[in-house]
JSON list of C-alpha atoms in Angstrom, two decimals:
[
{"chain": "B", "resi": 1126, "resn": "UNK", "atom": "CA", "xyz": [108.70, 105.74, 88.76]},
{"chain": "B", "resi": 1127, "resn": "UNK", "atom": "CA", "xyz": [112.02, 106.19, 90.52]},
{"chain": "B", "resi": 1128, "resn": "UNK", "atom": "CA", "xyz": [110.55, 104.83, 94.22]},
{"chain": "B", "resi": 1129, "resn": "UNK", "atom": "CA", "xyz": [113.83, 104.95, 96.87]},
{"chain": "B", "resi": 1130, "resn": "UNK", "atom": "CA", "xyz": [116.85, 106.85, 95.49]},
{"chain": "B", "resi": 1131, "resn": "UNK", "atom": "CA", "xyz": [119.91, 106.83, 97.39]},
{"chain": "B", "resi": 1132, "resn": "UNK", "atom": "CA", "xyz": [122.78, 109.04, 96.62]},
{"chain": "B", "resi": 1133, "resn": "UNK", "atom": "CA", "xyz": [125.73, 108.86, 96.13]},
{"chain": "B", "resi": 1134, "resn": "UNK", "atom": "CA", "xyz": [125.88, 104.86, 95.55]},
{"chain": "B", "resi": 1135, "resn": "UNK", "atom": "CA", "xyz": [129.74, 104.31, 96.51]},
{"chain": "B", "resi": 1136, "resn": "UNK", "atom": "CA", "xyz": [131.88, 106.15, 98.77]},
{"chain": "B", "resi": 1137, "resn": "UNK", "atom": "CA", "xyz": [135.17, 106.58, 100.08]},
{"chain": "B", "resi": 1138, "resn": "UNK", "atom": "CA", "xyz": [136.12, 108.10, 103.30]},
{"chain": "B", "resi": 1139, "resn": "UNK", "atom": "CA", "xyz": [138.90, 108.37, 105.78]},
{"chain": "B", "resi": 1140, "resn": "UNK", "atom": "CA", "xyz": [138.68, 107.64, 109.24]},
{"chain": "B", "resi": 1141, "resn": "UNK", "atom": "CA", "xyz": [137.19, 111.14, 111.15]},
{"chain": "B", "resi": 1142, "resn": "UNK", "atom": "CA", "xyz": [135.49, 112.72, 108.34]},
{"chain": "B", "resi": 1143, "resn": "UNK", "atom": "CA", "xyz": [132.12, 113.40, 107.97]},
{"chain": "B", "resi": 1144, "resn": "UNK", "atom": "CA", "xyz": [129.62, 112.71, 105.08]},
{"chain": "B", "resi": 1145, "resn": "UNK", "atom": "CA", "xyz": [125.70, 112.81, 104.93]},
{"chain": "B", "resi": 1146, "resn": "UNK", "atom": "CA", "xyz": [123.88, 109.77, 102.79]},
{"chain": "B", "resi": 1147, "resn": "UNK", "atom": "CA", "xyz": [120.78, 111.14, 101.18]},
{"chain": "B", "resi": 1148, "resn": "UNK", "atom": "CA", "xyz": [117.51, 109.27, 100.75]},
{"chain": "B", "resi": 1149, "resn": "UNK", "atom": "CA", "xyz": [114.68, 110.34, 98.65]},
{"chain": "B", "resi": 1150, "resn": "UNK", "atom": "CA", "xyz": [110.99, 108.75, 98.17]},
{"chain": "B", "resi": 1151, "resn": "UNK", "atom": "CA", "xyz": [108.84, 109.71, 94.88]},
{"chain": "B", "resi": 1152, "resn": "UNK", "atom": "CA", "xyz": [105.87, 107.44, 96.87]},
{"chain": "B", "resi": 1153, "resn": "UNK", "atom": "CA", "xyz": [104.37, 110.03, 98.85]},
{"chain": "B", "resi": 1154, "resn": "UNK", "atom": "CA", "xyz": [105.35, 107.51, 102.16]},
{"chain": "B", "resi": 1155, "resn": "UNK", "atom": "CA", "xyz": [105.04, 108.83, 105.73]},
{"chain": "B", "resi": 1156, "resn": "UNK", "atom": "CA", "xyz": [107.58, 106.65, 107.23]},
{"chain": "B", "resi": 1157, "resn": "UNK", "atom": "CA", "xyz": [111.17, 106.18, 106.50]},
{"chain": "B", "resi": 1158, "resn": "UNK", "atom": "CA", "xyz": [114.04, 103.86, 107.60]},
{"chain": "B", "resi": 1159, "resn": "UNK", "atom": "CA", "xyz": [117.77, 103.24, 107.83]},
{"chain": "B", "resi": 1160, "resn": "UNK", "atom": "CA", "xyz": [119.38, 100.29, 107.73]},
{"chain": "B", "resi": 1161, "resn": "UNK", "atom": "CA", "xyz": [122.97, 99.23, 107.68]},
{"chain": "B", "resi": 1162, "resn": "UNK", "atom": "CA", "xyz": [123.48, 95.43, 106.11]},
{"chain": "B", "resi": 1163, "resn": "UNK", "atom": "CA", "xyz": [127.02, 93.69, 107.24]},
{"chain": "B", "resi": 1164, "resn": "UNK", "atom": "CA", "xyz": [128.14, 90.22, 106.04]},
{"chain": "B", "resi": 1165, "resn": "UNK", "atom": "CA", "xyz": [126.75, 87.49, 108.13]},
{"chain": "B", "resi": 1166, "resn": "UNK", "atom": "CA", "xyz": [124.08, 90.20, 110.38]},
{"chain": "B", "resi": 1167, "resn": "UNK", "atom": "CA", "xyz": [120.87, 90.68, 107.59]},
{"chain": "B", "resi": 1168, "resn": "UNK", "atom": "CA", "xyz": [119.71, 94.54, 108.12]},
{"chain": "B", "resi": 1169, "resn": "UNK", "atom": "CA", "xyz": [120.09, 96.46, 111.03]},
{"chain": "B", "resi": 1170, "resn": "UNK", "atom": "CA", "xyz": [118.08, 99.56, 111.84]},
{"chain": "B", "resi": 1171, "resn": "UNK", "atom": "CA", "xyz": [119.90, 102.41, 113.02]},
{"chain": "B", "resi": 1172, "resn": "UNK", "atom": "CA", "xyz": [116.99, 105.30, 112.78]},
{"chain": "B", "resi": 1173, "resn": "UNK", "atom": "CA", "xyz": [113.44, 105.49, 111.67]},
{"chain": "B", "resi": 1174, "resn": "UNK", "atom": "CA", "xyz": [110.65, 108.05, 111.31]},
{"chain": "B", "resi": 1175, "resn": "UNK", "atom": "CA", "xyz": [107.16, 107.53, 111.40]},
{"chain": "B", "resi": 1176, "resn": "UNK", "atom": "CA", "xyz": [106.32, 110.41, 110.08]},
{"chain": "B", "resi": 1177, "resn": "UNK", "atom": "CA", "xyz": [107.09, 114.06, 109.27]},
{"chain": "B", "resi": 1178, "resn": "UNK", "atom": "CA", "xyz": [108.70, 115.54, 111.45]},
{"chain": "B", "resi": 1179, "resn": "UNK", "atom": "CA", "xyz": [109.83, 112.68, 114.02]},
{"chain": "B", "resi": 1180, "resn": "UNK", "atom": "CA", "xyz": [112.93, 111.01, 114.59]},
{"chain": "B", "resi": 1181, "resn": "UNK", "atom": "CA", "xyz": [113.73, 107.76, 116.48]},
{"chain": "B", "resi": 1182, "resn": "UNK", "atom": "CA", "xyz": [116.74, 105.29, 116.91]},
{"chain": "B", "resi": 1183, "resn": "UNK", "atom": "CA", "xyz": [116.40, 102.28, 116.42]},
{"chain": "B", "resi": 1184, "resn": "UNK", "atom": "CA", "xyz": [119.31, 98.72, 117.49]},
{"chain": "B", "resi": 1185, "resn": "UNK", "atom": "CA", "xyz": [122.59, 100.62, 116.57]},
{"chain": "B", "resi": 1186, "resn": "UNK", "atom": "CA", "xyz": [122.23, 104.10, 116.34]},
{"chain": "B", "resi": 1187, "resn": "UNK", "atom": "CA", "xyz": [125.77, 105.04, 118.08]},
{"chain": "B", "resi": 1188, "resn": "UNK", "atom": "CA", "xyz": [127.80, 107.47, 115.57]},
{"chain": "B", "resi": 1189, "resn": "UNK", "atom": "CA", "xyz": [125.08, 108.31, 113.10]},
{"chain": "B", "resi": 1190, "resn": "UNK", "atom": "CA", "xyz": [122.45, 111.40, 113.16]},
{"chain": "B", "resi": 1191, "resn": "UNK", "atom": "CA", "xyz": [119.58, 111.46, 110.85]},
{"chain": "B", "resi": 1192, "resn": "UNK", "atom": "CA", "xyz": [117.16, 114.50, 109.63]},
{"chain": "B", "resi": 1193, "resn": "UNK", "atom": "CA", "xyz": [113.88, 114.43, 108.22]},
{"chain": "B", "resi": 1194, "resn": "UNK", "atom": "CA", "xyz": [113.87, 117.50, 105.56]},
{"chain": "B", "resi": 1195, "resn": "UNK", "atom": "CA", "xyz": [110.14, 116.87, 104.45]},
{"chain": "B", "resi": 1196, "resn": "UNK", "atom": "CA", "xyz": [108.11, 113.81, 103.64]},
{"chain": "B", "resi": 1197, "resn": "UNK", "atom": "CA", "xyz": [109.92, 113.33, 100.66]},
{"chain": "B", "resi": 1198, "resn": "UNK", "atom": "CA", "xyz": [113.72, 113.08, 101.82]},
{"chain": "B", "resi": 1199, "resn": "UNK", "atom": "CA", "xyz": [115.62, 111.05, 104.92]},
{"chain": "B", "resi": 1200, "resn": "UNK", "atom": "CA", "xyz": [119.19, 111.80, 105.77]},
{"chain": "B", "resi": 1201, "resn": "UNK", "atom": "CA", "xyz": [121.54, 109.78, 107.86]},
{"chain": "B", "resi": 1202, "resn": "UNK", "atom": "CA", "xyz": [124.75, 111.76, 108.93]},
{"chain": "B", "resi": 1203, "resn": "UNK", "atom": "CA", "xyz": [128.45, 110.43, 109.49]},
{"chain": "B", "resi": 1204, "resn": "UNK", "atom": "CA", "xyz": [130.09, 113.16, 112.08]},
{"chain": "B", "resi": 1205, "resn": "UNK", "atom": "CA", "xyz": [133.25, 111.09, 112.26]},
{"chain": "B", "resi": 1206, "resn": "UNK", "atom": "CA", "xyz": [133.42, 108.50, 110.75]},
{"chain": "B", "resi": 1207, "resn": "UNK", "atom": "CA", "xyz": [135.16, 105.06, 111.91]},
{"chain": "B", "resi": 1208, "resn": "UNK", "atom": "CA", "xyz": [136.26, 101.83, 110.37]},
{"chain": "B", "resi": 1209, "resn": "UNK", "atom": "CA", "xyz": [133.21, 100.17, 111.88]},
{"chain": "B", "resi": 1210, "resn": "UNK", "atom": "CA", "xyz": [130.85, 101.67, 110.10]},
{"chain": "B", "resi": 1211, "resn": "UNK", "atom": "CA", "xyz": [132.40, 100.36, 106.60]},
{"chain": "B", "resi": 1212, "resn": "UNK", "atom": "CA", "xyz": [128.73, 98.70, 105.61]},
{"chain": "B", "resi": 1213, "resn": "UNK", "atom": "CA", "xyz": [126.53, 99.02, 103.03]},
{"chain": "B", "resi": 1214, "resn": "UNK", "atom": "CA", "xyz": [123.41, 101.48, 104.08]},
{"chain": "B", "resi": 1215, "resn": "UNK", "atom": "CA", "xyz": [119.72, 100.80, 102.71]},
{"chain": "B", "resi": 1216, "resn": "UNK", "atom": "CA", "xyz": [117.18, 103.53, 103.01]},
{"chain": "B", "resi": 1217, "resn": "UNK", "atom": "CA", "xyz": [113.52, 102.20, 103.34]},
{"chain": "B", "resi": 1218, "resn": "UNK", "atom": "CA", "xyz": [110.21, 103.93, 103.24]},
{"chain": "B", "resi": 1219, "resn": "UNK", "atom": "CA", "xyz": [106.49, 102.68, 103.67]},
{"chain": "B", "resi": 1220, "resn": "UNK", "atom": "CA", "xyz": [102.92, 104.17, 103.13]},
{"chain": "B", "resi": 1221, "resn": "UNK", "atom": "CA", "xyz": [101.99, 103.65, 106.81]},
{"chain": "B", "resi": 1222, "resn": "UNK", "atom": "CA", "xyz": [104.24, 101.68, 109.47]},
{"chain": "B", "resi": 1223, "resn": "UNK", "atom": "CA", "xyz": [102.19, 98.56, 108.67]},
{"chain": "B", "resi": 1224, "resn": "UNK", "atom": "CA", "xyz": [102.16, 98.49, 105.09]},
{"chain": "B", "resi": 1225, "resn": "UNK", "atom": "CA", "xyz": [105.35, 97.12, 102.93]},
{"chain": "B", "resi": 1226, "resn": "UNK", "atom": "CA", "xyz": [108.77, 98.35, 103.08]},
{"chain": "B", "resi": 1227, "resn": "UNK", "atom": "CA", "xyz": [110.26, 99.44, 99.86]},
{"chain": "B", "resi": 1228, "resn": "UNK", "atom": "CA", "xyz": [114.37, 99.71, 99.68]},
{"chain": "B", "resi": 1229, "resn": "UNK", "atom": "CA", "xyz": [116.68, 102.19, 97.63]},
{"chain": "B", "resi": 1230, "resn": "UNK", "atom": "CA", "xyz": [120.23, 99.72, 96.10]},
{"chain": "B", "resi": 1231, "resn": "UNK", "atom": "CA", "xyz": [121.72, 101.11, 98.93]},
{"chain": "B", "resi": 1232, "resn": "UNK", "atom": "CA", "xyz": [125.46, 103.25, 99.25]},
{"chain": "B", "resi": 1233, "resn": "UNK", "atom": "CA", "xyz": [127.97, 101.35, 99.54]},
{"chain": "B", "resi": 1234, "resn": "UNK", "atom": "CA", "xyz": [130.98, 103.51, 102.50]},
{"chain": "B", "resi": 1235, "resn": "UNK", "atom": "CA", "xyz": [134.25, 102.37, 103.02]},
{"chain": "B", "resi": 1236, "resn": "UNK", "atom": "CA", "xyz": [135.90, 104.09, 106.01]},
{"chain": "B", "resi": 1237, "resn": "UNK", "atom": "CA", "xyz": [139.63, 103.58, 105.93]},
{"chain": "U", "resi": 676, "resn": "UNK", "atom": "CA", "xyz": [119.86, 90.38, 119.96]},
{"chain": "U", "resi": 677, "resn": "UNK", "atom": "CA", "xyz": [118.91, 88.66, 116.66]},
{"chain": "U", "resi": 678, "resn": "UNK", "atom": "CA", "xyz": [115.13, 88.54, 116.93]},
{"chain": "U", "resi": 679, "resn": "UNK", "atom": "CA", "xyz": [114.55, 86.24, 113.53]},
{"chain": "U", "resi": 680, "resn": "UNK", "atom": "CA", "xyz": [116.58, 83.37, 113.00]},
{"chain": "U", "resi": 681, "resn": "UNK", "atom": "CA", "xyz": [117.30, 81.43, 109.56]},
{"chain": "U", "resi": 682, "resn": "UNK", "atom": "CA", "xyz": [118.51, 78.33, 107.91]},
{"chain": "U", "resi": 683, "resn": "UNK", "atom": "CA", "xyz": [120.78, 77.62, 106.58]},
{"chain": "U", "resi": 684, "resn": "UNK", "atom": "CA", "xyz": [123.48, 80.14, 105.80]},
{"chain": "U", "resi": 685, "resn": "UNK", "atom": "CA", "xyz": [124.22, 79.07, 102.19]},
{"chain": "U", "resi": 686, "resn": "UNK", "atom": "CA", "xyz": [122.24, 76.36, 99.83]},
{"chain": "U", "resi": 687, "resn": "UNK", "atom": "CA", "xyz": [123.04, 75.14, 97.03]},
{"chain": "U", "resi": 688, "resn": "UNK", "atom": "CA", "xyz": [119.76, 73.20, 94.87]},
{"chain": "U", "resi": 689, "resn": "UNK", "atom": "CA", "xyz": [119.59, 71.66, 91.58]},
{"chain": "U", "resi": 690, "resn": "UNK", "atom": "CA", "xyz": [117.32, 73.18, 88.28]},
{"chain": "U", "resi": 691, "resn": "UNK", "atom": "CA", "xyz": [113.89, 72.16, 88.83]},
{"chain": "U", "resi": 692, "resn": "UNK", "atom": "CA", "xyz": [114.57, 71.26, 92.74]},
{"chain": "U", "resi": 693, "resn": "UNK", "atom": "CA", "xyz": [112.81, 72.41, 96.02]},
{"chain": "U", "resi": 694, "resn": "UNK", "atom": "CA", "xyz": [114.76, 74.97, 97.70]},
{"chain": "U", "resi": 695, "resn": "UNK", "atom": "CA", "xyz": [113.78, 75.63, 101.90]},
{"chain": "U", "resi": 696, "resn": "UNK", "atom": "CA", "xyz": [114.78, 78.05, 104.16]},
{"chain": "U", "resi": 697, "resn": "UNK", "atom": "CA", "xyz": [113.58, 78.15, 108.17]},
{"chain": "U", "resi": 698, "resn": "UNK", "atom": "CA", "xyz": [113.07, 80.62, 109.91]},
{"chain": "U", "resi": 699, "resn": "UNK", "atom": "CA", "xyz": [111.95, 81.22, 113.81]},
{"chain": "U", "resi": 700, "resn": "UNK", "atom": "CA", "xyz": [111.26, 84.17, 116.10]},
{"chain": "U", "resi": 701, "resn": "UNK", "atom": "CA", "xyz": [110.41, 84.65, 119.58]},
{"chain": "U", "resi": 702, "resn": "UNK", "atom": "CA", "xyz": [108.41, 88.23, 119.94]},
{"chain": "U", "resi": 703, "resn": "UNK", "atom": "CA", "xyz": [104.37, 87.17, 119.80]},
{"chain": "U", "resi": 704, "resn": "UNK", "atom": "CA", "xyz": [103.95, 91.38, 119.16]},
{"chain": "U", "resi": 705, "resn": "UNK", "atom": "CA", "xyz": [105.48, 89.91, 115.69]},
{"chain": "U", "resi": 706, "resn": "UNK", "atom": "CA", "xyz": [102.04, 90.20, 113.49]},
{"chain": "U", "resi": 707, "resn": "UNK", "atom": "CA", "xyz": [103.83, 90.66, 109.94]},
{"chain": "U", "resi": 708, "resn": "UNK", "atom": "CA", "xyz": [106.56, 88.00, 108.29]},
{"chain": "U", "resi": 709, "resn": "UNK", "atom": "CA", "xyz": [107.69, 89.31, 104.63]},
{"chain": "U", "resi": 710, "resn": "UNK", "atom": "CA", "xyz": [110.52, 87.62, 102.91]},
{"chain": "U", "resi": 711, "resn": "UNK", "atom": "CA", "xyz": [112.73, 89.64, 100.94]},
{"chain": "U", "resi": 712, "resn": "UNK", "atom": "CA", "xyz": [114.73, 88.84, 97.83]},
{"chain": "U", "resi": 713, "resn": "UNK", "atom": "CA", "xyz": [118.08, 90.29, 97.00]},
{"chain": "U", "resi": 714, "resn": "UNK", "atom": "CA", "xyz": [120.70, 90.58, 94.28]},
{"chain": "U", "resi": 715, "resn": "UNK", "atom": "CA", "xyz": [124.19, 91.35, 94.22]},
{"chain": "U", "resi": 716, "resn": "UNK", "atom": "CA", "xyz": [124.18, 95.67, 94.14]},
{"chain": "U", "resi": 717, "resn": "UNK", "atom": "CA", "xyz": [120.60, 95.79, 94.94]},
{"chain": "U", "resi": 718, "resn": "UNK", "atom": "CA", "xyz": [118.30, 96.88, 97.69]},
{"chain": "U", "resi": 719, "resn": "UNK", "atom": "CA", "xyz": [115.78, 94.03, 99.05]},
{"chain": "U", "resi": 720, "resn": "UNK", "atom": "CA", "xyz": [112.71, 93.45, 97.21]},
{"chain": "U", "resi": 721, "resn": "UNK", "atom": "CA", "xyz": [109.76, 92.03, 98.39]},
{"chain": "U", "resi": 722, "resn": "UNK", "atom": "CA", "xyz": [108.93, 88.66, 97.24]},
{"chain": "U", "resi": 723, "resn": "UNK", "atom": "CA", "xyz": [105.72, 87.11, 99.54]},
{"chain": "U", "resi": 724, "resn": "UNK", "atom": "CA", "xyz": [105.06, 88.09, 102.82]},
{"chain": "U", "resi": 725, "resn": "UNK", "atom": "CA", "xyz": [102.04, 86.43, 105.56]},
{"chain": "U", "resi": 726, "resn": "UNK", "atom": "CA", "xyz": [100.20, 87.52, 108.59]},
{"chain": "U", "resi": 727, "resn": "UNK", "atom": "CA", "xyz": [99.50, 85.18, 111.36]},
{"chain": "U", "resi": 728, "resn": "UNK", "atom": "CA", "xyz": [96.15, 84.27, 110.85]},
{"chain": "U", "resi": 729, "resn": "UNK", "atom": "CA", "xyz": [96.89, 82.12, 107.63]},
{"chain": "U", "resi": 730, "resn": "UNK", "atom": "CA", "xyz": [99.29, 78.81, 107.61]},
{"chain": "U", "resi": 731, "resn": "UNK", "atom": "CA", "xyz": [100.07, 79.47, 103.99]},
{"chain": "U", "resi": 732, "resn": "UNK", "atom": "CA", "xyz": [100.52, 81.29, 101.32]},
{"chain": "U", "resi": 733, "resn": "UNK", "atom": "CA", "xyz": [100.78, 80.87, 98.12]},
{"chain": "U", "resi": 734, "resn": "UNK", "atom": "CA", "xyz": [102.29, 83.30, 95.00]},
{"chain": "U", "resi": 735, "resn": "UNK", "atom": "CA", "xyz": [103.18, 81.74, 92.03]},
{"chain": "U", "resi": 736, "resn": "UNK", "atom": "CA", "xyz": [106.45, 79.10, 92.30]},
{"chain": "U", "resi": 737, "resn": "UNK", "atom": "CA", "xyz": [107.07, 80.87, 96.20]},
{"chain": "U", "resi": 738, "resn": "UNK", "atom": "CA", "xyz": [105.39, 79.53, 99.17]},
{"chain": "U", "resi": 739, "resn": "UNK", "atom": "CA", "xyz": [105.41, 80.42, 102.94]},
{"chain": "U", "resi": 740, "resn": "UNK", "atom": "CA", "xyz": [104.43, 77.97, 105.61]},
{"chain": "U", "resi": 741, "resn": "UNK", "atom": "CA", "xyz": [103.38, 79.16, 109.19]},
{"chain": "U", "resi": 742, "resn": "UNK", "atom": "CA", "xyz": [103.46, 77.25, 112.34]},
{"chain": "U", "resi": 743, "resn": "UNK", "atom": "CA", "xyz": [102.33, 79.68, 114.75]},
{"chain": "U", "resi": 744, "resn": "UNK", "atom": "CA", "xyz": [102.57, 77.47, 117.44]},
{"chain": "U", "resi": 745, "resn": "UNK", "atom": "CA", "xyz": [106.42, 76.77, 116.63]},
{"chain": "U", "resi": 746, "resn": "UNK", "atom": "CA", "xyz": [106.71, 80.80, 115.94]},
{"chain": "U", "resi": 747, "resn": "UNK", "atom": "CA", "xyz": [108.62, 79.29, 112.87]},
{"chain": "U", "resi": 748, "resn": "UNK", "atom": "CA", "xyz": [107.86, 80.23, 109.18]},
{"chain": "U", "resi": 749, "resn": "UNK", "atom": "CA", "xyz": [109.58, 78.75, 106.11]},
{"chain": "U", "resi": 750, "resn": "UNK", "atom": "CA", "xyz": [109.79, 79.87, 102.52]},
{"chain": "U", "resi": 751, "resn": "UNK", "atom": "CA", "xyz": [109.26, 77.38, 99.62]},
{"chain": "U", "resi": 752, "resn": "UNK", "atom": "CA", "xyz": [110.92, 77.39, 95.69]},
{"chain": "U", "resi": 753, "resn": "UNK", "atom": "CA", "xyz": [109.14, 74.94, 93.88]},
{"chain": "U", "resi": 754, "resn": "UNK", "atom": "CA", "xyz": [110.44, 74.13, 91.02]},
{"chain": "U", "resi": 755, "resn": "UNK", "atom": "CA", "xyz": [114.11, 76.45, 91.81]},
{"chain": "U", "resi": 756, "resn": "UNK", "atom": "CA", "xyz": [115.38, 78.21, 88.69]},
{"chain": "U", "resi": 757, "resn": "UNK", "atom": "CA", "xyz": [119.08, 79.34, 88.08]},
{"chain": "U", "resi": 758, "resn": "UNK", "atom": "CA", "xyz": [117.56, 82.82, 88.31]},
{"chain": "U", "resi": 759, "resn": "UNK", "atom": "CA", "xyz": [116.72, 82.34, 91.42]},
{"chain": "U", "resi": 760, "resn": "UNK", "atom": "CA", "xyz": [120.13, 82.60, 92.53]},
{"chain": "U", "resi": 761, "resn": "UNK", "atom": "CA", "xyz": [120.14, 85.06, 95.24]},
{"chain": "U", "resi": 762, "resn": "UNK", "atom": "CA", "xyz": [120.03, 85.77, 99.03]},
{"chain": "U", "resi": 763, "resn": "UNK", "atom": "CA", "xyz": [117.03, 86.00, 100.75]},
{"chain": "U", "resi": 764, "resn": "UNK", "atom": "CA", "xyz": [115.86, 87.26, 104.16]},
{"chain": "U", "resi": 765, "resn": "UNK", "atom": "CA", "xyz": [113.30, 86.76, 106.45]},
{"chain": "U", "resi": 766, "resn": "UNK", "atom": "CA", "xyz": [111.77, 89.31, 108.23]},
{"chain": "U", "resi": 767, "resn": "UNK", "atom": "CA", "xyz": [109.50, 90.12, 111.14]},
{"chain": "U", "resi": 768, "resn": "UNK", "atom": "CA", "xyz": [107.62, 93.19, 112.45]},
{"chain": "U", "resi": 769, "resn": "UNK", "atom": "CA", "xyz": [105.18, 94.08, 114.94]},
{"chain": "U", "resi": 770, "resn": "UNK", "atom": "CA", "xyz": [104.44, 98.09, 116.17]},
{"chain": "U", "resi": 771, "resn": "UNK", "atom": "CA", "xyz": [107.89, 98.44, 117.58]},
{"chain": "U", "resi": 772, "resn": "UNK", "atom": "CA", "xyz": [110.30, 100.80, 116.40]},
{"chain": "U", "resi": 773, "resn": "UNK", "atom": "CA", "xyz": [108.02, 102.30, 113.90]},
{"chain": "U", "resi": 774, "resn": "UNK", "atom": "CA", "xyz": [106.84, 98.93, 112.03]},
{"chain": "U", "resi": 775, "resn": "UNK", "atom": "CA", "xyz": [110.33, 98.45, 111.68]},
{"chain": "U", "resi": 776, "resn": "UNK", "atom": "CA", "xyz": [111.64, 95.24, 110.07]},
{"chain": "U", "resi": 777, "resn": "UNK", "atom": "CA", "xyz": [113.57, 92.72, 112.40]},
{"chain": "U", "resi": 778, "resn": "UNK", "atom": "CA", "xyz": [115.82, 90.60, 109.75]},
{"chain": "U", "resi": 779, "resn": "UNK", "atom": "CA", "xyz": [117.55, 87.10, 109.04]},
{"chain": "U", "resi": 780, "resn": "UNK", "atom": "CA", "xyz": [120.93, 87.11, 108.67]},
{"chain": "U", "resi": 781, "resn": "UNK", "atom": "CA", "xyz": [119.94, 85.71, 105.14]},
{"chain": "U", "resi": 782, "resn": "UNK", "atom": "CA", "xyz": [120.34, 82.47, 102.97]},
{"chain": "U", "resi": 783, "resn": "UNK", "atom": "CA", "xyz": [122.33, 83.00, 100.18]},
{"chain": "U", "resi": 784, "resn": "UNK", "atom": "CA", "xyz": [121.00, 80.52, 97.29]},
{"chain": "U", "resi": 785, "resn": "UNK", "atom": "CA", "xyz": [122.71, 78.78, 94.05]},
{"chain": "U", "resi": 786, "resn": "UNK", "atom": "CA", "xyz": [120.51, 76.99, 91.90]},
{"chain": "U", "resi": 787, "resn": "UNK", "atom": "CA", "xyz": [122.65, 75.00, 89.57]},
{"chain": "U", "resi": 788, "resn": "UNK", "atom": "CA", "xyz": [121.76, 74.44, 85.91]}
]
């Protein structure tokens, strides 16, 4: 049982390209989350979705776009990408909003 | 704004010791307070998590206290093993954002043989 899988794991970009970090869940969850983890700041939440078909941002959603493709998969989207966003990005998904959060091990961008 | 704050930043306990790290929050919409384990190259995992209608909890060597009063929650090693070593967040949610969670900036943890 594979749960959250997050491709690719590492990744390398320069400053103004793009790139789009995939999420899948093999749980059958409705809602889905991305979070960005820094050194010193826990887990931020740039976008969520409650369920199929939504989309919502969540504390720092500036420079990032997200699709849901179906209930399975969650995509957050680089269009340019800056030095600032150099973080390590956690994909989340849960049965129902209040039930527990289970996380992917994450991809790991550098932007230089 | 960080909505869930957490002592301290770093401890460092002894095999067989008590390790405790503090947490406090000041949304009352907050009805949900997991704490999250993780290691190096890993995503979080859940370790124990409360709702604010108990004080405590209780899961093996993990404990969490609640003081809803305070709006402070703490998480309890008992008897702290070297694999153990890790960070771990605190977390709260209420219906906001999804149920999304609102994190510590972590405690990273060394228990020493």
């Amino acid at each position: 049982n594979a749960g959250v899988t997050q491709t690719p794991k590492f990744q390398v970009l320069k400053t103004g390209q793009s790139m789009t970090l995939q999420c899948a869940q093999d749980m059958n969850h409705n809602s889905m989350y991305w979070y960005r983890q820094d050194p010193g700041m826990g887990l931020r939440l740039i976008y969520y979705s409650a369920s199929e078909g939504t989309t919502d941002k969540g504390e720092v959603p500036n420079g990032y776009n997200v699709s849901r493709l179906n209930k399975r998969e969650f995509s957050l989207r680089l269009e340019s990408a800056a030095p600032s966003q150099t973080s390590v990005y956690f994909c989340a998904s849960s049965d129902q909003g209040n039930q527990p959060q289970h996380f992917g091990d994450g991809t790991r961008l550098s932007i230089l | 704004q960080q909505q869930v704050k957490q002592s301290p930043q770093s401890l460092i306990v002894q095999k067989g010791g008590i390790s405790i790290i503090n947490c406090a929050y000041e949304n009352t919409a907050f009805d949900y307070f997991p704490w999250y384990q993780q290691f190096p190259g890993k995503g979080p995992a859940l370790l124990i998590a409360i709702r604010p209608d108990v004080s405590e909890k209780k899961e093996g060597r993990f404990t969490i206290s609640f003081n809803k009063s305070a709006k402070q929650f703490s998480l309890h090693i008992m008897d702290s093993q070297p694999g153990d070593s890790a960070t771990y967040f605190c977390a709260a949610r209420g219906f906001q954002s999804g149920y999304a969670l609102n994190f510590g900036k972590g405690t990273s943890l060394l228990v020493t043989p």
